[in-house]
CSV table of C-alpha atoms in Angstrom, one decimal:
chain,number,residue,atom,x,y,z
A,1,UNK,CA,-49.9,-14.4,-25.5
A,2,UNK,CA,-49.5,-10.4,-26.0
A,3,UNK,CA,-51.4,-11.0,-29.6
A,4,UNK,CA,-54.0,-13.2,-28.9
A,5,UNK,CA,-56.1,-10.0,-28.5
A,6,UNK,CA,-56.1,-9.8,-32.2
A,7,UNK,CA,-57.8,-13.0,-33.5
A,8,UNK,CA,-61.4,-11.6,-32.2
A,9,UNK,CA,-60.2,-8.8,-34.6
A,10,UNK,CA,-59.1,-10.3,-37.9
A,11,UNK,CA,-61.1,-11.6,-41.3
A,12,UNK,CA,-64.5,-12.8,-41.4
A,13,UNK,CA,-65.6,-15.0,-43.6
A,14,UNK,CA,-66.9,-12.7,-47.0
A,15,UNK,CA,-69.8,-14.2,-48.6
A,16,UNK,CA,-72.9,-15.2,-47.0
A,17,UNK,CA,-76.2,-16.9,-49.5
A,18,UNK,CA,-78.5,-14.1,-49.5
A,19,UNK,CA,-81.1,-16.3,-51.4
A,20,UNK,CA,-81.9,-19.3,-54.1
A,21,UNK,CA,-83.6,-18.5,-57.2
A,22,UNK,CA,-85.0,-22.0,-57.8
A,23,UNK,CA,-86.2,-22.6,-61.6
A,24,UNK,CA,-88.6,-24.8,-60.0
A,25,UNK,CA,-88.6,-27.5,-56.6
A,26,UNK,CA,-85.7,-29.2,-55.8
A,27,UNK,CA,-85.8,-32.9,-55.2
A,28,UNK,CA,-83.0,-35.6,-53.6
A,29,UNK,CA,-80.9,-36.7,-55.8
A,30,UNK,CA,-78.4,-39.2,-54.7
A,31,UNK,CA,-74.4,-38.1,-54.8
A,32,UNK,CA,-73.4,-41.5,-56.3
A,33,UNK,CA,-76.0,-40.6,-59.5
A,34,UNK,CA,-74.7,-37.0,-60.1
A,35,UNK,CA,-71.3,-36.5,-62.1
A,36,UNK,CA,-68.4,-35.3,-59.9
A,37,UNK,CA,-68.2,-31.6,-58.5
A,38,UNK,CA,-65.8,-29.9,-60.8
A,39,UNK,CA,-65.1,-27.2,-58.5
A,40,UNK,CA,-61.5,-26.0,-60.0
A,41,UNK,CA,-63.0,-25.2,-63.0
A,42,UNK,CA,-66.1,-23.5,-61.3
A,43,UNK,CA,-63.4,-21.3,-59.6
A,44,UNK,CA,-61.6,-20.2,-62.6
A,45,UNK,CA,-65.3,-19.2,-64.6
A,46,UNK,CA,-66.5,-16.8,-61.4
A,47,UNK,CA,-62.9,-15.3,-60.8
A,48,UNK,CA,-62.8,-14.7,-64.8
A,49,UNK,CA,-66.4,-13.4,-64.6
A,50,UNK,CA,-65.2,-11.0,-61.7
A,51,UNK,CA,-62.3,-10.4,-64.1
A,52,UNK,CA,-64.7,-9.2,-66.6
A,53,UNK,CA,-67.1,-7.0,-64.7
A,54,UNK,CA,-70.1,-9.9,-65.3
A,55,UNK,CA,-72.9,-9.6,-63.0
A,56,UNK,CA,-73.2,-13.8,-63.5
A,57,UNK,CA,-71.7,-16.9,-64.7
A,58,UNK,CA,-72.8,-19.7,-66.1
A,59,UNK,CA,-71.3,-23.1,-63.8
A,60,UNK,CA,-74.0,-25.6,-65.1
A,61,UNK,CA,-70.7,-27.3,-66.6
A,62,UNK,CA,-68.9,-28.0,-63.2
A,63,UNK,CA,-71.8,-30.1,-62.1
A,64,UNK,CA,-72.0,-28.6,-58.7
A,65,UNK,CA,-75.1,-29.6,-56.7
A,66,UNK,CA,-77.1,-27.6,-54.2
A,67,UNK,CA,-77.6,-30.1,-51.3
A,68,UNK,CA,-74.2,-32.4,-51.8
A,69,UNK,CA,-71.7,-29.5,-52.8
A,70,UNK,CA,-73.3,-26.7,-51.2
A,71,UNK,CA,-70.1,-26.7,-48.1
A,72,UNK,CA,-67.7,-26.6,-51.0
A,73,UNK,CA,-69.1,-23.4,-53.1
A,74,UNK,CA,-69.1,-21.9,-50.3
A,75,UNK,CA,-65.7,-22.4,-49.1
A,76,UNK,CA,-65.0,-21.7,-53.2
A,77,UNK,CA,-66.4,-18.3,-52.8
A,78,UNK,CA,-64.5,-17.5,-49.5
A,79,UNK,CA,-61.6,-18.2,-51.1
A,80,UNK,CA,-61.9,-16.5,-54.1
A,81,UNK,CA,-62.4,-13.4,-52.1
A,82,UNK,CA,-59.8,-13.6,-50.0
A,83,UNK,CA,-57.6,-14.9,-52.1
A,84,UNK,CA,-57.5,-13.5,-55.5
A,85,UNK,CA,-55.5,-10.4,-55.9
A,86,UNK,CA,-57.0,-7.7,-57.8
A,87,UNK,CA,-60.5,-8.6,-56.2
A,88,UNK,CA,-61.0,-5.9,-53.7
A,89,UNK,CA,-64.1,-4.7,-55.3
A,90,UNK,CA,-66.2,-8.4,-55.0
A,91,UNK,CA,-69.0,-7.8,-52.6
A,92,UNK,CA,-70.2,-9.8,-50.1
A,93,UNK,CA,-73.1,-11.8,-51.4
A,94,UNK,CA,-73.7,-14.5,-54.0
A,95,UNK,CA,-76.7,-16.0,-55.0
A,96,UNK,CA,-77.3,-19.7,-56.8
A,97,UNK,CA,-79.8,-20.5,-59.2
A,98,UNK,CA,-80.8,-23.9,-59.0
A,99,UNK,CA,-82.6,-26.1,-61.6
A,100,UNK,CA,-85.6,-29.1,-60.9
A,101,UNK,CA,-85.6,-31.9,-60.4
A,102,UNK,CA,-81.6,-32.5,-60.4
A,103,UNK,CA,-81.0,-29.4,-58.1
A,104,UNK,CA,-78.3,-28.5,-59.9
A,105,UNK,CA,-76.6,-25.2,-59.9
A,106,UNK,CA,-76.8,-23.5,-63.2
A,107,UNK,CA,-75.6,-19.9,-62.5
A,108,UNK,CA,-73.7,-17.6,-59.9
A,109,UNK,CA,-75.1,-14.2,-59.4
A,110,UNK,CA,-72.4,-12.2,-58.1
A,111,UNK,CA,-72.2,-9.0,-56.2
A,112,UNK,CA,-69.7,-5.8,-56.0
A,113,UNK,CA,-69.0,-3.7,-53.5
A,114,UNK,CA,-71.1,-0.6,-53.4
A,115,UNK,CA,-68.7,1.9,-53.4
A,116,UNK,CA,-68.0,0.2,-57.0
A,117,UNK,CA,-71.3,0.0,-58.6
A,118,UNK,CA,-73.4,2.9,-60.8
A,119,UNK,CA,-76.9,3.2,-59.7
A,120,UNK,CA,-78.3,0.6,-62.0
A,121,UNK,CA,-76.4,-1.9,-59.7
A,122,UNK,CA,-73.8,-2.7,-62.6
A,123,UNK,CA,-69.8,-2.5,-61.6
A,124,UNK,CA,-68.2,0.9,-62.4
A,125,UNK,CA,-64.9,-0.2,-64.5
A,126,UNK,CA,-63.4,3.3,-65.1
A,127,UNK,CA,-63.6,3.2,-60.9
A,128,UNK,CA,-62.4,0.1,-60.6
A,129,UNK,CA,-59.4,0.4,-63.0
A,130,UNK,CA,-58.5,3.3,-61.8
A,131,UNK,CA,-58.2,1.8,-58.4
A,132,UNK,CA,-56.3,-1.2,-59.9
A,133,UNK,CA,-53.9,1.2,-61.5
A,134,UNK,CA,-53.1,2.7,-58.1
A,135,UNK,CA,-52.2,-0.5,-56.6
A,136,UNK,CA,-50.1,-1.7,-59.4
A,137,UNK,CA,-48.2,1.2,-59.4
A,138,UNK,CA,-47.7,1.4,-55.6
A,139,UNK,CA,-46.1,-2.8,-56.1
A,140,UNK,CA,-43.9,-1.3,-59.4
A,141,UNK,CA,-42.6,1.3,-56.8
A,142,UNK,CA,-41.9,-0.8,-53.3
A,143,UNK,CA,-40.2,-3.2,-55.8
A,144,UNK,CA,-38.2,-1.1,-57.5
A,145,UNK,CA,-37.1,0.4,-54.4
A,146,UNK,CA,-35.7,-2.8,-53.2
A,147,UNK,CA,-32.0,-3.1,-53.2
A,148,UNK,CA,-30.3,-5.4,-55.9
A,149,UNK,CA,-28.5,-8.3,-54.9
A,150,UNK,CA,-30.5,-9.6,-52.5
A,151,UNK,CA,-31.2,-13.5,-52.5
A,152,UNK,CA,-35.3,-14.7,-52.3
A,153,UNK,CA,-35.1,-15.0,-48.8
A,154,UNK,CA,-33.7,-11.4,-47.9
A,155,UNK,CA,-36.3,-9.9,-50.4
A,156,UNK,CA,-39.4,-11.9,-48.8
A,157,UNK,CA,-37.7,-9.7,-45.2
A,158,UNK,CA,-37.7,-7.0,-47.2
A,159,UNK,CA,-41.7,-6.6,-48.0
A,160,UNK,CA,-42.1,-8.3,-44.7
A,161,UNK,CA,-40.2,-5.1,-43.0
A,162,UNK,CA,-41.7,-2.7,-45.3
A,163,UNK,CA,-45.1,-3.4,-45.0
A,164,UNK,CA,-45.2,-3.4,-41.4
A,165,UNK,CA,-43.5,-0.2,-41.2
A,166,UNK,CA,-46.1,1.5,-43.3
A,167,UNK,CA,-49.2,-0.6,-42.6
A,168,UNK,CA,-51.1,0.1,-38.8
A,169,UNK,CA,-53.9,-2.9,-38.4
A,170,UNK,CA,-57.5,-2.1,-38.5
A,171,UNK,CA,-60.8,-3.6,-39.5
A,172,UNK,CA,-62.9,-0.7,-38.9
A,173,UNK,CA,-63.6,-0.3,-42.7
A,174,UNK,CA,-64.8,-3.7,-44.5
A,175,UNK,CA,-64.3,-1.5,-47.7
A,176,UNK,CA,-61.0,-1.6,-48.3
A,177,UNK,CA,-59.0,-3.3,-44.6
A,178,UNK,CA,-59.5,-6.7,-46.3
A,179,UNK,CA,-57.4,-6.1,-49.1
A,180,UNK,CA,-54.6,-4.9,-50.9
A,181,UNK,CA,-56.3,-1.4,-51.6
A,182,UNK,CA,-56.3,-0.7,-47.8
A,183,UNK,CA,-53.0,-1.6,-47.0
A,184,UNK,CA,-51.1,-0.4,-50.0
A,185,UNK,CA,-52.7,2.6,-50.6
A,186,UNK,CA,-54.5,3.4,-47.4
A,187,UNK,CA,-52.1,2.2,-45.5
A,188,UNK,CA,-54.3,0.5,-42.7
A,189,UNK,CA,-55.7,-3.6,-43.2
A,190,UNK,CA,-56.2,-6.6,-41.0
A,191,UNK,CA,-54.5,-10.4,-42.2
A,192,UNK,CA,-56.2,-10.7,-45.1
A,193,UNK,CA,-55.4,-7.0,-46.5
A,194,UNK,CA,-51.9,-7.7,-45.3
A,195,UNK,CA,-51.7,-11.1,-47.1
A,196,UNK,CA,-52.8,-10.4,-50.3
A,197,UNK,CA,-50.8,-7.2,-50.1
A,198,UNK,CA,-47.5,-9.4,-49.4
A,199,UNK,CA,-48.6,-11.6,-51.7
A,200,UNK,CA,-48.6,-9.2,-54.7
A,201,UNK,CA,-44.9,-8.1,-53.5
A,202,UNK,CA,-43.7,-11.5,-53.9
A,203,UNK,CA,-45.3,-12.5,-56.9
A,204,UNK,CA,-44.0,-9.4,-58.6
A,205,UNK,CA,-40.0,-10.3,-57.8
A,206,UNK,CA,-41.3,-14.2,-58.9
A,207,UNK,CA,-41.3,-15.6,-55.3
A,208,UNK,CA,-44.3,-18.9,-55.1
A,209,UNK,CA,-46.8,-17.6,-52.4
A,210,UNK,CA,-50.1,-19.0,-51.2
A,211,UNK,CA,-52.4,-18.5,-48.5
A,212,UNK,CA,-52.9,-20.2,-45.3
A,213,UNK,CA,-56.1,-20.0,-42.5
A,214,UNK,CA,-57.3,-21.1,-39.7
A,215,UNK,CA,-61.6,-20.4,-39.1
A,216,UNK,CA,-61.2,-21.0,-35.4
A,217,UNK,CA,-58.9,-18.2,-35.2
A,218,UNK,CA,-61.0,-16.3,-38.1
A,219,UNK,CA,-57.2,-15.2,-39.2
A,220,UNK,CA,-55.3,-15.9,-42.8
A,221,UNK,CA,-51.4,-15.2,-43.3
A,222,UNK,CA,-49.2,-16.3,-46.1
A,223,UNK,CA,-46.9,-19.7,-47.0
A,224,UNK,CA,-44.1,-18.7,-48.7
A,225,UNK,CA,-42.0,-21.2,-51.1
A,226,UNK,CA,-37.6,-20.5,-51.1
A,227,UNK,CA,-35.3,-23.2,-52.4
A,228,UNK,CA,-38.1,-25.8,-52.7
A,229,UNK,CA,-39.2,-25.3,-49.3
A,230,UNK,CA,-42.5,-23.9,-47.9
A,231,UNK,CA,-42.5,-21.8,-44.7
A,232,UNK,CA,-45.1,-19.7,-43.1
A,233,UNK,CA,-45.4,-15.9,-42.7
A,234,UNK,CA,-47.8,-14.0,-40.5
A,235,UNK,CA,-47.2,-10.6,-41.4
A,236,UNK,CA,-50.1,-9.3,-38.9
A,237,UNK,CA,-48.5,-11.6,-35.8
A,238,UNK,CA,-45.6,-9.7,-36.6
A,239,UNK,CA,-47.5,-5.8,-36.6
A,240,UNK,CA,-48.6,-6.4,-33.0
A,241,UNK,CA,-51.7,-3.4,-31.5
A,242,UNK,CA,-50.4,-1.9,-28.0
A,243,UNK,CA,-52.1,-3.6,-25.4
A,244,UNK,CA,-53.1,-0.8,-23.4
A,245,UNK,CA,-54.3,1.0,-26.3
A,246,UNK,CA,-55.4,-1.0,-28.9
A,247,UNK,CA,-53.6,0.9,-31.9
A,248,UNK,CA,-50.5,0.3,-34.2
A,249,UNK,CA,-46.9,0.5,-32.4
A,250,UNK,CA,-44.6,2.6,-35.4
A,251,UNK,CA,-41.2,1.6,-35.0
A,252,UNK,CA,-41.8,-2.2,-33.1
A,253,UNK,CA,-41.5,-4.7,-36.6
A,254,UNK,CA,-41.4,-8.5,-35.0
A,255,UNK,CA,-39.6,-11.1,-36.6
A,256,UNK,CA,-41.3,-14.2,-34.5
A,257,UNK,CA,-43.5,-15.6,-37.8
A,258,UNK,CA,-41.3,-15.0,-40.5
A,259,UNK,CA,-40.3,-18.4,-42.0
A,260,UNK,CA,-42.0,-20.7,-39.9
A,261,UNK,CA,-43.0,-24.5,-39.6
A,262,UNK,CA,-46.6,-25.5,-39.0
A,263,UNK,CA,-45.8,-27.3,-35.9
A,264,UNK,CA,-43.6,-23.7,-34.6
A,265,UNK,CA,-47.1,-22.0,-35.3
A,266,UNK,CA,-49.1,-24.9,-33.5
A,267,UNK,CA,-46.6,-24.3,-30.2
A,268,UNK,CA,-47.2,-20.6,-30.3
A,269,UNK,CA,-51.0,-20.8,-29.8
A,270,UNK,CA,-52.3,-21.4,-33.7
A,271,UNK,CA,-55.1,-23.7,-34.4
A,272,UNK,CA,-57.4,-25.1,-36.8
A,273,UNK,CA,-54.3,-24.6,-39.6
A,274,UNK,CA,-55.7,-25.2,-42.8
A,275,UNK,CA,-52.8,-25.9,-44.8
A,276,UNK,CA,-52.1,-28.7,-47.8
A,277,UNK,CA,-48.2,-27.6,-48.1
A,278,UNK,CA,-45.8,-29.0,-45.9
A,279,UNK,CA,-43.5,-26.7,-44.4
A,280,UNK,CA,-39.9,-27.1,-43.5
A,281,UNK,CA,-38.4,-26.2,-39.5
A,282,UNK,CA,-35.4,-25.1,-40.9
A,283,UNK,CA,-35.6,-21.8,-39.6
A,284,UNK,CA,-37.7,-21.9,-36.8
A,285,UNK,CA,-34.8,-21.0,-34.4
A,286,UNK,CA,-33.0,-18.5,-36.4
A,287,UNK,CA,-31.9,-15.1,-34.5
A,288,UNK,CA,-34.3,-12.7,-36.3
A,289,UNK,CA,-37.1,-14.2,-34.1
A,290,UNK,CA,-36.1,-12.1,-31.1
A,291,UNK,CA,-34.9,-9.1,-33.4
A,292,UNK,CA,-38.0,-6.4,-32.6
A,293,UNK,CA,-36.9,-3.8,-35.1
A,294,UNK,CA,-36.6,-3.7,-39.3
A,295,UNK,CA,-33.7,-4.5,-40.8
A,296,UNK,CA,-32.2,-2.0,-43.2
A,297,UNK,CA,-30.4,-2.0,-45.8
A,298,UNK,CA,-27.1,0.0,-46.4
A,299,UNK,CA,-24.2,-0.4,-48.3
A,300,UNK,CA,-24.7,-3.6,-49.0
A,301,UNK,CA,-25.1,-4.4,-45.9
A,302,UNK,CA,-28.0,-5.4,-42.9
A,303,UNK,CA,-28.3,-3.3,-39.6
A,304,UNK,CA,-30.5,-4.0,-37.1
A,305,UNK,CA,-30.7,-3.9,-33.1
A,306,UNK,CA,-31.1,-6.6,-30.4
A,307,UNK,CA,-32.1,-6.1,-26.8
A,308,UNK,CA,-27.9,-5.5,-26.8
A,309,UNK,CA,-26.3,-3.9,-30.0
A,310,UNK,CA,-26.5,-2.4,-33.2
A,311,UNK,CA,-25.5,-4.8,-35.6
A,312,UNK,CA,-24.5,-5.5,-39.2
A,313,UNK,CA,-24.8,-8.5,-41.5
A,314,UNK,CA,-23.8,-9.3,-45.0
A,315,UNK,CA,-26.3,-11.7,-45.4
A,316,UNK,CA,-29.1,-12.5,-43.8
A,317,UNK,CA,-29.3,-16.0,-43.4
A,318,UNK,CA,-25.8,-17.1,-43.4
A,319,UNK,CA,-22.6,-15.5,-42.2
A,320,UNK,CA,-21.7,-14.2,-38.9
A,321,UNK,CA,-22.7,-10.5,-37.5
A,322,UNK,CA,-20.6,-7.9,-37.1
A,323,UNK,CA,-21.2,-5.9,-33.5
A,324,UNK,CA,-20.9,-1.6,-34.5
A,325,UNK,CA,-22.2,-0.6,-31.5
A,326,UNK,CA,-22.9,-2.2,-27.7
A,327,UNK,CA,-26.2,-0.4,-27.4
A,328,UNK,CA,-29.1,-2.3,-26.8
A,329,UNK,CA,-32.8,-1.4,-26.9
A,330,UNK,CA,-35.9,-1.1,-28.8
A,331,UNK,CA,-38.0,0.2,-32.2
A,332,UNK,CA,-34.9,1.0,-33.9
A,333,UNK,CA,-35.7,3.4,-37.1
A,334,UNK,CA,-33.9,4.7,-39.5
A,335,UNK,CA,-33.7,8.7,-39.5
A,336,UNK,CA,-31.3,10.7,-42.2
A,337,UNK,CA,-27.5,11.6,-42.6
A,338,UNK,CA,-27.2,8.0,-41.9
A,339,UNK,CA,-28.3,8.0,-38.1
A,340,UNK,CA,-30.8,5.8,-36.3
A,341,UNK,CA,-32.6,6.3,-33.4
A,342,UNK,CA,-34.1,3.8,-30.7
A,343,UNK,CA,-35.4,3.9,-27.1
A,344,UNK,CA,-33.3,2.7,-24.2
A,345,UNK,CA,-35.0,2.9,-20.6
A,346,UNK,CA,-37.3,5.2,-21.6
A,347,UNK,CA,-34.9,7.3,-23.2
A,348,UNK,CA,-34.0,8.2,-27.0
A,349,UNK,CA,-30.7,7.9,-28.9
A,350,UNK,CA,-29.3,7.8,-32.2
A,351,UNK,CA,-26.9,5.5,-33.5
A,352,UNK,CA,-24.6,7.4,-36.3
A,353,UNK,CA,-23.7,5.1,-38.7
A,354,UNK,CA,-21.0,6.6,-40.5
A,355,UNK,CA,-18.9,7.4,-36.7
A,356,UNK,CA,-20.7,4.5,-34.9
A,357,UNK,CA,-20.6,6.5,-32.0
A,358,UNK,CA,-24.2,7.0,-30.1
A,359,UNK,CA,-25.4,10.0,-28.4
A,360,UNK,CA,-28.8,10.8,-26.0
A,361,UNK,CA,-31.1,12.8,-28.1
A,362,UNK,CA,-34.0,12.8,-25.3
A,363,UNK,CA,-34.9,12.0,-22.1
A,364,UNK,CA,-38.4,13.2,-20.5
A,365,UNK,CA,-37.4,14.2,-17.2
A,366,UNK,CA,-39.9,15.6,-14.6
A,367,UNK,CA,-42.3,16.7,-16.9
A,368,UNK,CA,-43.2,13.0,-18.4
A,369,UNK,CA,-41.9,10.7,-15.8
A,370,UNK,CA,-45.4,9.3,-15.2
A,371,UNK,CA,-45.0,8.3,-19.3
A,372,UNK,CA,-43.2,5.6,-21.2
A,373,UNK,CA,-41.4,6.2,-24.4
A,374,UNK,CA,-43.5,3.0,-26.3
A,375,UNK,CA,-43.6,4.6,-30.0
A,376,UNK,CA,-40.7,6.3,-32.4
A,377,UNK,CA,-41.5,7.1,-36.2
A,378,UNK,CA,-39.0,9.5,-38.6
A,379,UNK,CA,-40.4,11.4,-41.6
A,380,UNK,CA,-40.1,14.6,-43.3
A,381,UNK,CA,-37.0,15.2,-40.9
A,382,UNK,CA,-38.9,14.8,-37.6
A,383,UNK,CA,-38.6,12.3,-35.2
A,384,UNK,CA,-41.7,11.7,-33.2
A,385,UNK,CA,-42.5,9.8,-30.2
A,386,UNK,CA,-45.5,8.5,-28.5
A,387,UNK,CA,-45.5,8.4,-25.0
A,388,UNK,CA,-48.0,6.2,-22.8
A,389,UNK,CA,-49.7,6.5,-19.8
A,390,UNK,CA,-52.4,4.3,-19.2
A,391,UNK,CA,-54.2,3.9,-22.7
A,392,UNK,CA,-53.5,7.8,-23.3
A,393,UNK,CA,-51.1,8.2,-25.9
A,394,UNK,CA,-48.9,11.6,-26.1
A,395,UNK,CA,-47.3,12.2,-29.8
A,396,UNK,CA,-44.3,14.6,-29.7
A,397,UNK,CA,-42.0,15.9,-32.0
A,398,UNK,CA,-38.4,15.6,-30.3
A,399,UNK,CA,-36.0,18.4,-31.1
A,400,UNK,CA,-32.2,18.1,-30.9
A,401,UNK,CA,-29.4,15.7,-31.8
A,402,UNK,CA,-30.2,15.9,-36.1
């Protein structure tokens, strides 16, 4: 399909074993004679070591063992990177120190990112805390933001809409794309920046979020829990890359992975889904999979456009909608004083909500009718557009109609 092109661009695994420090030779030991792999509690001890700015744990508790749970540390340690929030500083290597003759794991070395360590190799806290601090304020902001009176599900739409609207994938920089640094403060991340970012969102208004992956597709998203009922979200299925070009679309926010069941996924091209949860269908049909634009928020009220009308809802998942306007069309944002503006065969308008009348505001006549009107953004009072011809890209600033 039109995203497939991403999967050869999203999350790779993290950590890699960049050596064994053996305390002497390791001999066979049989997995029947060796105490079960506590690898819970391993998980805990090496996030709260991260947590703590240690350079190594001690795990000779868990009994791990190097031949017979060396698969599952692994795995342990993927997920703890990708999965832990507040982790964007781990680095990308680990180490094991093994005992003789049991071959027993006794300790974790573990790494930090460079960009977060003083000379002497040791993790810079003031750095990292300072970094942390950033990010925690960015969530108390977005949150607060959000309008009151919204049920679970409208404010899981909410940080779904908001973070594609302000988040253009990339995985050119390892140092901060893969987590919730890049995409809440740099605003650029691939699926597992985006993940943990709408993870943190979530947990913040008390919404139960986990992760889901899939290492054939080398791509994570998020399972989200409302009214006892788990449901995925692919937040970076949803933030689709131009085709021709390869970079974000401002102004297209899909709708097609919010709230999904694992067998919807599985018909829409997933595979390999590595997922304990079971997830509920209930919404797998719902009309917001073919809305293409955010929803916002006003008066107490939804507005949003199909490929027909501007239209309203009181509530997003229940209720019926209310047509304001019989114009149709596409990356529908939201501008000031109340107006909107979309593209309509290649054309711009804006939708006034407080007359719901609609008026042209552009149209590129002679001068670019070898270009297509593919990208709208509003801020700081201008309304830009991105026209495309080919994999060339033209941003203009559109004057008139404000």
């Amino acid at each position: 399909g039109r995203l497939m092109s991403r999967l050869s661009k999203t999350v790779r695994q993290m950590f890699v074993i960049c050596g064994l420090l053996f305390l002497g030779g390791i001999s066979s030991v049989r997995a029947s004679a060796a105490p079960k792999a506590n690898i819970a509690g391993a998980k805990r001890a090496v996030i709260l070591a991260f947590q703590n700015y240690e350079r190594q744990v001690d795990v000779s508790k868990y009994h791990l063992y190097n031949k017979r749970d060396n698969k599952a540390v692994s795995n342990m340690m993927t997920e703890i990177a990708t999965q832990t929030s507040y982790l964007f500083y781990s680095g990308q290597e680990y180490t094991k120190v093994v005992s003789s003759p049991d071959g027993q794991v006794r300790q974790m070395k573990l790494s930090y990112m460079k960009i977060f360590r003083k000379a002497d190799g040791a993790p810079d806290r003031t750095k990292i805390q300072k970094v942390r601090r950033k990010i925690r304020a960015k969530v108390d902001r977005i949150v607060a933001k959000a309008p009151s009176g919204m049920t679970k599900l409208e404010k899981a739409l909410y940080f779904h809409d908001y973070l594609i609207r302000n988040t253009a994938y990339s995985d050119q920089n390892t140092t901060y794309c893969t987590s919730e640094w890049g995409v809440l403060l740099k605003g650029k991340g691939n699926c597992q920046g985006y993940a943990k970012a709408y993870a943190l969102l979530l947990q913040k208004v008390h919404i139960p979020v986990k992760f889901a992956n899939s290492y054939s597709m080398m791509h994570m998203w998020n399972v989200v829990r409302l009214q006892g009922k788990w449901y995925h979200v692919d937040l970076t299925w949803d933030d689709p890359l131009n085709p021709n070009t390869h970079k974000d679309q401002p102004g297209l926010v899909l709708h097609e992975n919010f709230l999904c069941s694992a067998s919807y996924l599985k018909k829409k091209g997933y595979r390999g889904i590595r997922c304990k949860l079971t997830t509920s269908s209930k919404y797998d049909h719902k009309y917001w999979k073919r809305v293409n634009s955010a929803f916002y928020y006003q008066k107490g009220r939804f507005i949003y456009q199909t490929d027909r009308a501007v239209r309203q809802r009181k509530r997003i998942a229940g209720g019926a909608a209310r047509t304001l306007a019989r114009a149709g069309g596409s990356l529908f944002v939201k501008g000031s004083k109340g107006r909107f503006y979309f593209i309509n065969f290649n054309r711009i308008y804006y939708y006034n909500g407080r007359t719901h009348q609609v008026k042209l505001v552009w149209e590129g006549g002679k001068k670019y009718a070898s270009y297509q009107a593919a990208q709208l953004s509003f801020a700081n009072g201008r309304l830009k557009v991105g026209l495309l011809r080919g994999k060339i890209c033209k941003i203009i600033t559109v004057a008139g109609g404000f």
